[in-house]
mmCIF file of C-alpha atoms in Angstrom:
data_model
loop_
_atom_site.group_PDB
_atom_site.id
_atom_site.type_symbol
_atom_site.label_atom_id
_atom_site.label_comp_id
_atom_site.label_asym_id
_atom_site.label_seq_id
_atom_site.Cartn_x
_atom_site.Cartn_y
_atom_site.Cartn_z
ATOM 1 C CA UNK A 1 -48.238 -15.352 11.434
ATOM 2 C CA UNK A 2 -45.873 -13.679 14.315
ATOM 3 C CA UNK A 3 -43.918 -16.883 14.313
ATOM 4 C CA UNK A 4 -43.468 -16.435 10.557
ATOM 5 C CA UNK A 5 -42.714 -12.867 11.011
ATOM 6 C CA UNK A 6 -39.762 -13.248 13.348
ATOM 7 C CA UNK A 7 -38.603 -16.069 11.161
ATOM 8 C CA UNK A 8 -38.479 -13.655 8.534
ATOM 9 C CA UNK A 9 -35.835 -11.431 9.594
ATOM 10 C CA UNK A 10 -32.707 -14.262 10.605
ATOM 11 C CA UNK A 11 -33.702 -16.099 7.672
ATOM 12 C CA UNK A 12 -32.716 -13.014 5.382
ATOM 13 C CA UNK A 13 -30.000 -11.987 7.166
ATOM 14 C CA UNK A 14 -28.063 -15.572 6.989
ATOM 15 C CA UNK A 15 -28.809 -15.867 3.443
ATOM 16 C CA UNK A 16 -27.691 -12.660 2.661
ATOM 17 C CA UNK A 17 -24.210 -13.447 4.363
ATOM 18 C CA UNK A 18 -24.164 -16.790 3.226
ATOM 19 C CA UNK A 19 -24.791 -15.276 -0.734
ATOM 20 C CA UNK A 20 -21.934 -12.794 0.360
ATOM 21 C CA UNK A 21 -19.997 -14.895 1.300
ATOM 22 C CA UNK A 22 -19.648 -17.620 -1.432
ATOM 23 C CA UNK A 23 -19.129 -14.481 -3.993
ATOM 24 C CA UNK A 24 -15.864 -13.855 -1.793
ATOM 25 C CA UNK A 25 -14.297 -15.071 -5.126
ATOM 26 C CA UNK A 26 -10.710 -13.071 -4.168
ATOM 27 C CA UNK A 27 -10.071 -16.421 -1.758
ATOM 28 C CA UNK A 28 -9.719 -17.735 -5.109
ATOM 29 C CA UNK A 29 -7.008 -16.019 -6.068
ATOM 30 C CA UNK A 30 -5.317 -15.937 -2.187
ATOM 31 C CA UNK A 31 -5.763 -20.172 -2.473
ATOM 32 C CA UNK A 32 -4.185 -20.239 -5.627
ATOM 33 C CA UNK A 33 -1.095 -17.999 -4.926
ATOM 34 C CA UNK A 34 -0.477 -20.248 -1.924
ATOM 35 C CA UNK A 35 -0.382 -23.409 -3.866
ATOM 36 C CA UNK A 36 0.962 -24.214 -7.316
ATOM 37 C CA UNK A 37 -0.532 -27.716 -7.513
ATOM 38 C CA UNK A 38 -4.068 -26.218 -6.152
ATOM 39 C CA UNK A 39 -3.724 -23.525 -9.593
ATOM 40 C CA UNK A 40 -2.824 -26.735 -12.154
ATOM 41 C CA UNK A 41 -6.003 -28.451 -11.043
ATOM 42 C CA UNK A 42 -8.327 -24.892 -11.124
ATOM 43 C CA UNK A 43 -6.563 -24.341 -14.792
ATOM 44 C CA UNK A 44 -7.510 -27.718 -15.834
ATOM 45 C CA UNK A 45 -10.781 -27.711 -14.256
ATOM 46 C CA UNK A 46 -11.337 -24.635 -17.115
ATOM 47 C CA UNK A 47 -9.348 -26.058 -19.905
ATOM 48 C CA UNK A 48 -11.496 -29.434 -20.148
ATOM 49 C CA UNK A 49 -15.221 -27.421 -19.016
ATOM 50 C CA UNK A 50 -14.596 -24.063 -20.144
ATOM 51 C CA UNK A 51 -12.416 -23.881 -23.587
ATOM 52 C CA UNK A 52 -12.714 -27.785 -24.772
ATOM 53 C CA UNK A 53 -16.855 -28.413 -23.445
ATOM 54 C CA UNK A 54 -18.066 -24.719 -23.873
ATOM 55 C CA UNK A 55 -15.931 -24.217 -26.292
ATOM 56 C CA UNK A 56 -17.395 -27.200 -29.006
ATOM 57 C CA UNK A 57 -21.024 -26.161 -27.847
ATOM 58 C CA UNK A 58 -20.191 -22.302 -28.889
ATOM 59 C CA UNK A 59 -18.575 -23.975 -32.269
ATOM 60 C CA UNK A 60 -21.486 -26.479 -32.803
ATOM 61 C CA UNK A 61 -23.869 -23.116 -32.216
ATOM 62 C CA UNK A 62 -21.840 -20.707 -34.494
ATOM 63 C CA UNK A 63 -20.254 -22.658 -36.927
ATOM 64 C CA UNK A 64 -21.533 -25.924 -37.608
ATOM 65 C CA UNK A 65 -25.115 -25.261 -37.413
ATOM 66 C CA UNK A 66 -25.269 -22.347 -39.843
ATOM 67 C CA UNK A 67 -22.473 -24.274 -42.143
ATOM 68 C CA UNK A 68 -25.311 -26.830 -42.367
ATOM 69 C CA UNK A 69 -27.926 -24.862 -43.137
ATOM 70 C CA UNK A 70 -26.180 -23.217 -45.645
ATOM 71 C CA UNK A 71 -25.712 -26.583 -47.235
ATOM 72 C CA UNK A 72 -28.419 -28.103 -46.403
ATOM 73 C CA UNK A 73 -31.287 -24.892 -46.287
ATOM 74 C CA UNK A 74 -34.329 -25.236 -44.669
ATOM 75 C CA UNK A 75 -36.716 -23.284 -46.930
ATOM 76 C CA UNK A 76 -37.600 -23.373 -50.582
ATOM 77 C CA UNK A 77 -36.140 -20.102 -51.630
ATOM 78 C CA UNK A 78 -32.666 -20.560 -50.369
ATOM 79 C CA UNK A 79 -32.291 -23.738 -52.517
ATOM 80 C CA UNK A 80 -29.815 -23.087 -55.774
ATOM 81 C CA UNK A 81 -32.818 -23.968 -58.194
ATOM 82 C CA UNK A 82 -36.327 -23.461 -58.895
ATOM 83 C CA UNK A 83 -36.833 -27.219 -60.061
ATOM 84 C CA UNK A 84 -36.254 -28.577 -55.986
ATOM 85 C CA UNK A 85 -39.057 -26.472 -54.546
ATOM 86 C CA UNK A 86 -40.656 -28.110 -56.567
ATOM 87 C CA UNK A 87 -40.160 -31.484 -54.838
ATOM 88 C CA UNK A 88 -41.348 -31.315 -51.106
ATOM 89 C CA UNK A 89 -39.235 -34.444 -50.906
ATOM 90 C CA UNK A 90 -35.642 -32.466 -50.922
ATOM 91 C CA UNK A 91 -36.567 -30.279 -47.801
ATOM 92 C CA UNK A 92 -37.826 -32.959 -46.325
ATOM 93 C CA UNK A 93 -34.650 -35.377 -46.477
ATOM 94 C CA UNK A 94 -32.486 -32.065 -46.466
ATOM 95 C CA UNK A 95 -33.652 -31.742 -42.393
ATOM 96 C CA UNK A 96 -33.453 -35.144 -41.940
ATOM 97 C CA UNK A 97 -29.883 -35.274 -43.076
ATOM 98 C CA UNK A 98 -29.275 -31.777 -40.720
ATOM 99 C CA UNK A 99 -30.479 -33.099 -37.615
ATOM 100 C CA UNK A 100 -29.149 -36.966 -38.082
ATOM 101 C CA UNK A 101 -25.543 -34.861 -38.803
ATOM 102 C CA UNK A 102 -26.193 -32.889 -35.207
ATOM 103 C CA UNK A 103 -27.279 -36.032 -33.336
ATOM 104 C CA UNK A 104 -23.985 -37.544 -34.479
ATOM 105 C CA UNK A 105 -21.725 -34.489 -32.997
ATOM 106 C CA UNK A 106 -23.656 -35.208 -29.865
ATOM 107 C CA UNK A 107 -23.833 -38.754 -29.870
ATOM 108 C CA UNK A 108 -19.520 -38.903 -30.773
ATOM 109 C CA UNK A 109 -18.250 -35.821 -29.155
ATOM 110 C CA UNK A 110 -20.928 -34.108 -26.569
ATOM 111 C CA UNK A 111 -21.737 -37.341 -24.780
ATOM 112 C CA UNK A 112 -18.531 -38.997 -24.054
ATOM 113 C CA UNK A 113 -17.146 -35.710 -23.477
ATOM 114 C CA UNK A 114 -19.480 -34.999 -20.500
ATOM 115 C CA UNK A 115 -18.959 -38.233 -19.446
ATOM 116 C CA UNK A 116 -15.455 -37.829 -19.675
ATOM 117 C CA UNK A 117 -15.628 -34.470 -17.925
ATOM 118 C CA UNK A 118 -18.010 -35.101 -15.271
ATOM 119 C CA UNK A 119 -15.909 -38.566 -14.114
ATOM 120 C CA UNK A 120 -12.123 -36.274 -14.118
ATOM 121 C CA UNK A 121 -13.877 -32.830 -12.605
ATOM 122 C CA UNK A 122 -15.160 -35.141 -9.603
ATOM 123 C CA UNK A 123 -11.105 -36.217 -8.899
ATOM 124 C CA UNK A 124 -10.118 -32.927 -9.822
ATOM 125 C CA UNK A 125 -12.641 -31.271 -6.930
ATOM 126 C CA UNK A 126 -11.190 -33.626 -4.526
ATOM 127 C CA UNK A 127 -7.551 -32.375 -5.507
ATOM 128 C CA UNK A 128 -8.749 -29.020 -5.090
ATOM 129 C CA UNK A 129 -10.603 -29.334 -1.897
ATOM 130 C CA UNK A 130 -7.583 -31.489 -0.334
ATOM 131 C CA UNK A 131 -4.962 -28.332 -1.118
ATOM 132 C CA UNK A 132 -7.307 -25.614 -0.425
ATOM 133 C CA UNK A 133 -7.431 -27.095 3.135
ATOM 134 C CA UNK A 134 -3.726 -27.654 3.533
ATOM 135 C CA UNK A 135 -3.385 -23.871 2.553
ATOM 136 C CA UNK A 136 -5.736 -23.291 5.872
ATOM 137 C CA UNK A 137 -4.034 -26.145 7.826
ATOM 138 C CA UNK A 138 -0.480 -24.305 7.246
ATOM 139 C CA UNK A 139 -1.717 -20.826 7.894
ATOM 140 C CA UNK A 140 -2.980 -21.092 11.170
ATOM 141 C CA UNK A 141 -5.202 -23.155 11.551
ATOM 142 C CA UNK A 142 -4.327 -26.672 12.297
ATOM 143 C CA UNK A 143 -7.207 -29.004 12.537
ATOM 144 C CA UNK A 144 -7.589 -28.531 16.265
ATOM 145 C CA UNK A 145 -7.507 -24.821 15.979
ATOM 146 C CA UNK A 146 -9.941 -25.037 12.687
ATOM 147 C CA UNK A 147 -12.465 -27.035 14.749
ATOM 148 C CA UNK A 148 -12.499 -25.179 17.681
ATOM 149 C CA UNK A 149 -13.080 -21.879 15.404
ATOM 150 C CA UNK A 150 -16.601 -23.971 13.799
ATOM 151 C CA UNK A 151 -17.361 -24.902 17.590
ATOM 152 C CA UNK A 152 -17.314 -28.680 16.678
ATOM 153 C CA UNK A 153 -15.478 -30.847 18.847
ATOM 154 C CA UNK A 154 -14.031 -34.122 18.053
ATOM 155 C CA UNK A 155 -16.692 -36.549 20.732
ATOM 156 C CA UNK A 156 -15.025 -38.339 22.869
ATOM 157 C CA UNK A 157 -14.964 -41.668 23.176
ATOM 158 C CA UNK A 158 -14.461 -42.192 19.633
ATOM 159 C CA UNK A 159 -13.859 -45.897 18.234
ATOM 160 C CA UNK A 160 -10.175 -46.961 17.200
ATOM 161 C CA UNK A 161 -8.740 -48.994 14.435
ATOM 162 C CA UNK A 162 -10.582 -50.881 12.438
ATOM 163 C CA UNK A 163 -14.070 -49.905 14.347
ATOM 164 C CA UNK A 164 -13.170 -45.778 13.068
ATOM 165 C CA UNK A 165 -12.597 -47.031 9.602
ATOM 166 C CA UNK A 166 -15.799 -49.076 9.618
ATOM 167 C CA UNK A 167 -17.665 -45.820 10.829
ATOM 168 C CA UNK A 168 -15.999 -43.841 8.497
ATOM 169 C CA UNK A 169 -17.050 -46.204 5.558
ATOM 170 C CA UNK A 170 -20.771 -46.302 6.932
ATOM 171 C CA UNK A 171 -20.767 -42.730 6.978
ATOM 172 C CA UNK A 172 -19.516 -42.335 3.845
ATOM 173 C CA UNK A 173 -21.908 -44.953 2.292
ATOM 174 C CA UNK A 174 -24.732 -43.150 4.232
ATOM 175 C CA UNK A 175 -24.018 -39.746 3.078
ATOM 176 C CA UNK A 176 -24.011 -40.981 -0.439
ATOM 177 C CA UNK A 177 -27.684 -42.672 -0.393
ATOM 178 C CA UNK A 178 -28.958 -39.627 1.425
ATOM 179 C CA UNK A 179 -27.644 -36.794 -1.238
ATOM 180 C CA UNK A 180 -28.836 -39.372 -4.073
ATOM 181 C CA UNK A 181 -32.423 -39.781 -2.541
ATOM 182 C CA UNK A 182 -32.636 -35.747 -2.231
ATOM 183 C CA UNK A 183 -31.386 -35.072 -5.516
ATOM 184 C CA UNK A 184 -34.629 -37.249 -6.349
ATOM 185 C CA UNK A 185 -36.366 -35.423 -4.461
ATOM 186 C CA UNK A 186 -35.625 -32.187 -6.041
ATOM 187 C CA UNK A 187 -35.785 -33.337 -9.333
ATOM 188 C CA UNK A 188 -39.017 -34.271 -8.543
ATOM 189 C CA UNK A 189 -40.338 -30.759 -6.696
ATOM 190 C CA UNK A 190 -39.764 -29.257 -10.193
ATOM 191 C CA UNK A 191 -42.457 -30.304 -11.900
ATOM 192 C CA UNK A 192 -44.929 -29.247 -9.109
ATOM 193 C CA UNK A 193 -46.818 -26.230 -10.260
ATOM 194 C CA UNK A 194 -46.735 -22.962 -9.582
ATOM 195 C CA UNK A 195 -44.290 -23.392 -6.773
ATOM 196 C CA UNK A 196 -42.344 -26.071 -7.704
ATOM 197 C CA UNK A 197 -39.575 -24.011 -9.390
ATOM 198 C CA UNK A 198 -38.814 -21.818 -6.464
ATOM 199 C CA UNK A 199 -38.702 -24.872 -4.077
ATOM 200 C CA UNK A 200 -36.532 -26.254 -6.822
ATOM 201 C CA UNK A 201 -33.898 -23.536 -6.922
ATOM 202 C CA UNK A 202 -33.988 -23.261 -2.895
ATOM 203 C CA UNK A 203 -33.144 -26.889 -2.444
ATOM 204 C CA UNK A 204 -30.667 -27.291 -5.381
ATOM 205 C CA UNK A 205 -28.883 -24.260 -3.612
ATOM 206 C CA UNK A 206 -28.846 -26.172 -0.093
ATOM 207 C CA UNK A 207 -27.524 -29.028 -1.802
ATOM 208 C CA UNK A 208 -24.552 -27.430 -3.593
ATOM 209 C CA UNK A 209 -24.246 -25.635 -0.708
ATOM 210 C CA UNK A 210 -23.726 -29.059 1.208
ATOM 211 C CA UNK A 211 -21.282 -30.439 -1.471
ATOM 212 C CA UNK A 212 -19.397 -27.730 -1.185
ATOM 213 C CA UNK A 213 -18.655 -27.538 2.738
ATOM 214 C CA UNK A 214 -18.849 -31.295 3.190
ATOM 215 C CA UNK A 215 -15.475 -31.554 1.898
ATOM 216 C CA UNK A 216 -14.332 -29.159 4.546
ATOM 217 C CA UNK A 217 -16.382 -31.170 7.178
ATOM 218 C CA UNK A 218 -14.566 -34.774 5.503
ATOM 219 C CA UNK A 219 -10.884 -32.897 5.744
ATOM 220 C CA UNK A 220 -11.546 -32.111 9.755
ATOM 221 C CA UNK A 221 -13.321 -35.394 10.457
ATOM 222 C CA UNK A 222 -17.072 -33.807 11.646
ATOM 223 C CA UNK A 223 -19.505 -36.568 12.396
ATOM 224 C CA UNK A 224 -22.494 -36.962 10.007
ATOM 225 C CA UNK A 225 -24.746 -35.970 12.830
ATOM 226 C CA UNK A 226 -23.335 -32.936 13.450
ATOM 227 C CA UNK A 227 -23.280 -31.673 9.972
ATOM 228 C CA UNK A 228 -26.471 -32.518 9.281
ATOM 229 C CA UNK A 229 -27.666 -30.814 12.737
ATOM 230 C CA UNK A 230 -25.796 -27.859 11.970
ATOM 231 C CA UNK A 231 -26.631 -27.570 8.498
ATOM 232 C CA UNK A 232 -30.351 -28.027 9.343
ATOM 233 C CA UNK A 233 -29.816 -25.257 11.812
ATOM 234 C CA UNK A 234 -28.490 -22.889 9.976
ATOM 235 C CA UNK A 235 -30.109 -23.889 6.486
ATOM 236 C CA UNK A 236 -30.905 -19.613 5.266
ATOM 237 C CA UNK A 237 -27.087 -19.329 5.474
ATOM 238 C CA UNK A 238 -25.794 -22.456 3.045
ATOM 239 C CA UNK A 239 -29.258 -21.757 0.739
ATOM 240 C CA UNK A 240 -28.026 -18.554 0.427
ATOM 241 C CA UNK A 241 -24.481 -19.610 0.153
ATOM 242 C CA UNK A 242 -25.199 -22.176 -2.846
ATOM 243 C CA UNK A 243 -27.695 -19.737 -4.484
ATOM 244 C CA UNK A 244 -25.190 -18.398 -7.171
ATOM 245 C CA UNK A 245 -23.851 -21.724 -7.703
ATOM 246 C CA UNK A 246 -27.563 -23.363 -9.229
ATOM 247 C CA UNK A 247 -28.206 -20.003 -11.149
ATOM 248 C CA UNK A 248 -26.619 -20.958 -14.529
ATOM 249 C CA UNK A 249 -29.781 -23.809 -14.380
ATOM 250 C CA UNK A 250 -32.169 -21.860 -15.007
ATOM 251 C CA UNK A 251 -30.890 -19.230 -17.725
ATOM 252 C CA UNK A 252 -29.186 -22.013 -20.249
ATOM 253 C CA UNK A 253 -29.597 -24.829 -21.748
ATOM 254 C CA UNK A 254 -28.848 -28.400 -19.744
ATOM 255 C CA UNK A 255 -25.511 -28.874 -21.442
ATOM 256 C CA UNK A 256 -24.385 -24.944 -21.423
ATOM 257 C CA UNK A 257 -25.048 -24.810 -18.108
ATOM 258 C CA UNK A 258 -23.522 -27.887 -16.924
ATOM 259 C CA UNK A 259 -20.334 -26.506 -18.306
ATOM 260 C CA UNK A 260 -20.601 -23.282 -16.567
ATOM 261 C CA UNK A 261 -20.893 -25.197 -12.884
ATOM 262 C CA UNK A 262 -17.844 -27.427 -13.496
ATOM 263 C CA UNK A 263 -16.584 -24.302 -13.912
ATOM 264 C CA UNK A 264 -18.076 -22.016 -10.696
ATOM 265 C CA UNK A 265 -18.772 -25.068 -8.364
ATOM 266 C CA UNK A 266 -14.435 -25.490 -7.835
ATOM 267 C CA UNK A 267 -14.578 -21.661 -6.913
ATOM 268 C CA UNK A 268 -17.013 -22.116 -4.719
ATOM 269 C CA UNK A 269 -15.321 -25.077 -2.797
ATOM 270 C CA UNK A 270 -12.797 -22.835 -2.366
ATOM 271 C CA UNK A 271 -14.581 -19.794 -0.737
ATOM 272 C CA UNK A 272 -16.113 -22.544 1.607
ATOM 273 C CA UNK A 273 -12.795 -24.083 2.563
ATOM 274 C CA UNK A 274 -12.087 -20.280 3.430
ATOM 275 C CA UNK A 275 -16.051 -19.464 5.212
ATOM 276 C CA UNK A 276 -15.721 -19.834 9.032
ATOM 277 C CA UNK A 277 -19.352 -20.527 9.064
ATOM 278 C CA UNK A 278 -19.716 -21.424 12.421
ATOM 279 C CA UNK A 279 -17.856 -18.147 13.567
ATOM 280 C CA UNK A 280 -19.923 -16.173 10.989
ATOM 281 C CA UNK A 281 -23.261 -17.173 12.313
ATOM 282 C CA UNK A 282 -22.789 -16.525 16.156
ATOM 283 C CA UNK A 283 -21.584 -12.966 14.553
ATOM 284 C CA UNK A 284 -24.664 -12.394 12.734
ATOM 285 C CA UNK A 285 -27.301 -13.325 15.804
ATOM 286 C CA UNK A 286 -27.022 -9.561 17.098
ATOM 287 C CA UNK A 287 -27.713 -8.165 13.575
ATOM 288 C CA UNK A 288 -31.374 -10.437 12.893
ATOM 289 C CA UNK A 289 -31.866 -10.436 16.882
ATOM 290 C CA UNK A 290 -33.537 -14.097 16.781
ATOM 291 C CA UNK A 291 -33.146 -17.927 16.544
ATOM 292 C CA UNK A 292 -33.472 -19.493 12.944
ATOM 293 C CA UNK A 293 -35.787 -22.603 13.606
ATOM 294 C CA UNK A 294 -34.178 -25.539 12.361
ATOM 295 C CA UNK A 295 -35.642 -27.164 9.128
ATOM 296 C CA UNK A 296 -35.247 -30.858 8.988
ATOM 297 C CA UNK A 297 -34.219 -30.509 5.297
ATOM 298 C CA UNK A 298 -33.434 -33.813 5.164
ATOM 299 C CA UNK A 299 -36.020 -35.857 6.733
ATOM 300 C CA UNK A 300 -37.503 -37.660 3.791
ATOM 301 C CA UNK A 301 -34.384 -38.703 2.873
ATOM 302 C CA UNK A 302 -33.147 -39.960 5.730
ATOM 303 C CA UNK A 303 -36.498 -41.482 6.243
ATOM 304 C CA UNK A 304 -35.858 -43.515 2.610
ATOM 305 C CA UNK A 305 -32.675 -44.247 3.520
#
C-alpha cells in the first residue's frame, strides 16, 4: 500500500504536465507561421475531416433525416389521410424505405469517404510531422542538438549501408505488428466490466500518445528500444499527454468522433514535435520527489509479436 502511495504522487504529477502540455495548442499557430507548406496540409487536414466529413454527417442529421420523415412519417397521425392508418402496411414499408434511403447515403458517400479520408489524413500527418520538425531543425535545434536536449544518444557502433537500412526496415515492420497487436488489445479491454472502460481510455491515450511522438523519435533516428524503454518509463506523462486526444470517443458517435480526431490528432503531432519531453521530466522529479516505476505497457504485445 506505501509502494502504491508513493507511486501516487509522480504518477499525477507527469500526467498532469503531460495533459498540459499537449493542450499547448499556441505551438500550433507558432508551427504554422513558420511554414506555409506545414499550414496547406493543417487547412486541408480540416477541409476534407472537418467541413466535407463533419460537415455531410451534420447535413445527413439536420436535413436529410427530418426531410425524410417528413415524407416518409413514422406515425399514423402525421400521414395526409385517415384511409393509410388504416393500413399497418404503409408505416411499415414507409420505414423500410427511410432506413434503406439512409443505408444508401452511408453505403455511397460515408464509407468511401472515410476510407478516402483516413488513407490521405495518414500522408497528410506525415507531411505535417516532416515540416513541423524542420521548423525545430532550423530554429536551433539541429538533430544533434535536439537529441542531446531528450538525453538520447545516437549508440555507437551503429551498422552502415545496406545493414542500417535493413534495421531500419525491421524496425519499422516491428513497430507496426506491435501497435496493431495493442490496438487489439485495447479493443478488447473494453468490453471487460466494470473496469474495462477506464483501462480502455488509459491505454487508447498511451497509444495516441505514442503515435504522436514516434514521428518525432522516426525524424531523429531513436532506436526502437529506447523509445519503448523511455516511454515505458515515463508512461503517466504520454497517458496524460494523449488523454485529450481519445476524449471525443467516448462523448460521440463512432463516425462523429472519428472526424473530430483527424481533426485534433495533427494538432497534437504538432505540440509533440514542440514537447522536450525528456527535458520536461528530469524538471518535474523535484516537484513529485520520487521515481515513476516503469510499466511494461507493452509486454503482451511484444510477447505476440
Amino acid at each position: 500500500m506505501e509502494s502504491l502511495a508513493s507511486q501516487a504522487r509522480p504518477a499525477a504529477v507527469l500526467w498532469l504536465a503531460g495533459f498540459l502540455q499537449a493542450a499547448r495548442l499556441h505551438r500550433v499557430v507558432s508551427f504554422c507561421a513558420s511554414s506555409r507548406a506545414l499550414s496547406i496540409r493543417i487547412a486541408q487536414c480540416f477541409l476534407l475531416n472537418g467541413l466535407i466529413f463533419l460537415g455531410s454527417l451534420l447535413t445527413l442529421k439536420s436535413v436529410v433525416i427530418p426531410a425524410l420523415l417528413w415524407i416518409l412519417p413514422e406515425q399514423c397521425n402525421q400521414m395526409g389521410g385517415q384511409h393509410l392508418c388504416d393500413h399497418k402496411a404503409a408505416i411499415a414499408i414507409y420505414s423500410f424505405l427511410r432506413s434503406g434511403l439512409v443505408e444508401i447515403f452511408y453505403v455511397f458517400w460515408f464509407y468511401p469517404l472515410y476510407v478516402f479520408s483516413f488513407i490521405l489524413s495518414t500522408l497528410w500527418y506525415n507531411d505535417i510531422a516532416k515540416h513541423a520538425l524542420d521548423v525545430v531543425k532550423r530554429k536551433s535545434l539541429d538533430s544533434t542538438r535536439a537529441l542531446n536536449a531528450h538525453n538520447i544518444t545516437e549508440p555507437e557502433g551503429q551498422p552502415e549501408g545496406f545493414d542500417r537500412v535493413a534495421l531500419g526496415i525491421g524496425e519499422q515492420v516491428y513497430s507496426i505488428l506491435l501497435l496493431t497487436i495493442f490496438f487489439v488489445e485495447v479493443s478488447v479491454i473494453g468490453y471487460v466490466p466494470y473496469f474495462g472502460k477506464a483501462m480502455n481510455f488509459l491505454l487508447l491515450s498511451l497509444m495516441y500518445a505514442y503515435y504522436c511522438f514516434e514521428y518525432k523519435w522516426n525524424f531523429f533516428a531513436v532506436s526502437l528500444n529506447k523509445r519503448l524503454e523511455f516511454f515505458e518509463s515515463n508512461w503517466a506523462f504520454f497517458a496524460g499527454f494523449g488523454a485529450p486526444c481519445v476524449l471525443p470517443i467516448f462523448f460521440f458517435s463512432p463516425l462523429t468522433s472519428y472526424g473530430l480526431m483527424a481533426i485534433l490528432y495533427p494538432l497534437f503531432v504538432l505540440t509533440a514535435a514542440g514537447t522536450q519531453a525528456e527535458q520536461l521530466i528530469d524538471e518535474m522529479k523535484p516537484a513529485h520527489g520520487g521515481k515513476l516505476q516503469r510499466i511494461p505497457v507493452f509486454f503482451v504485445a511484444k510477447r505476440l509479436t
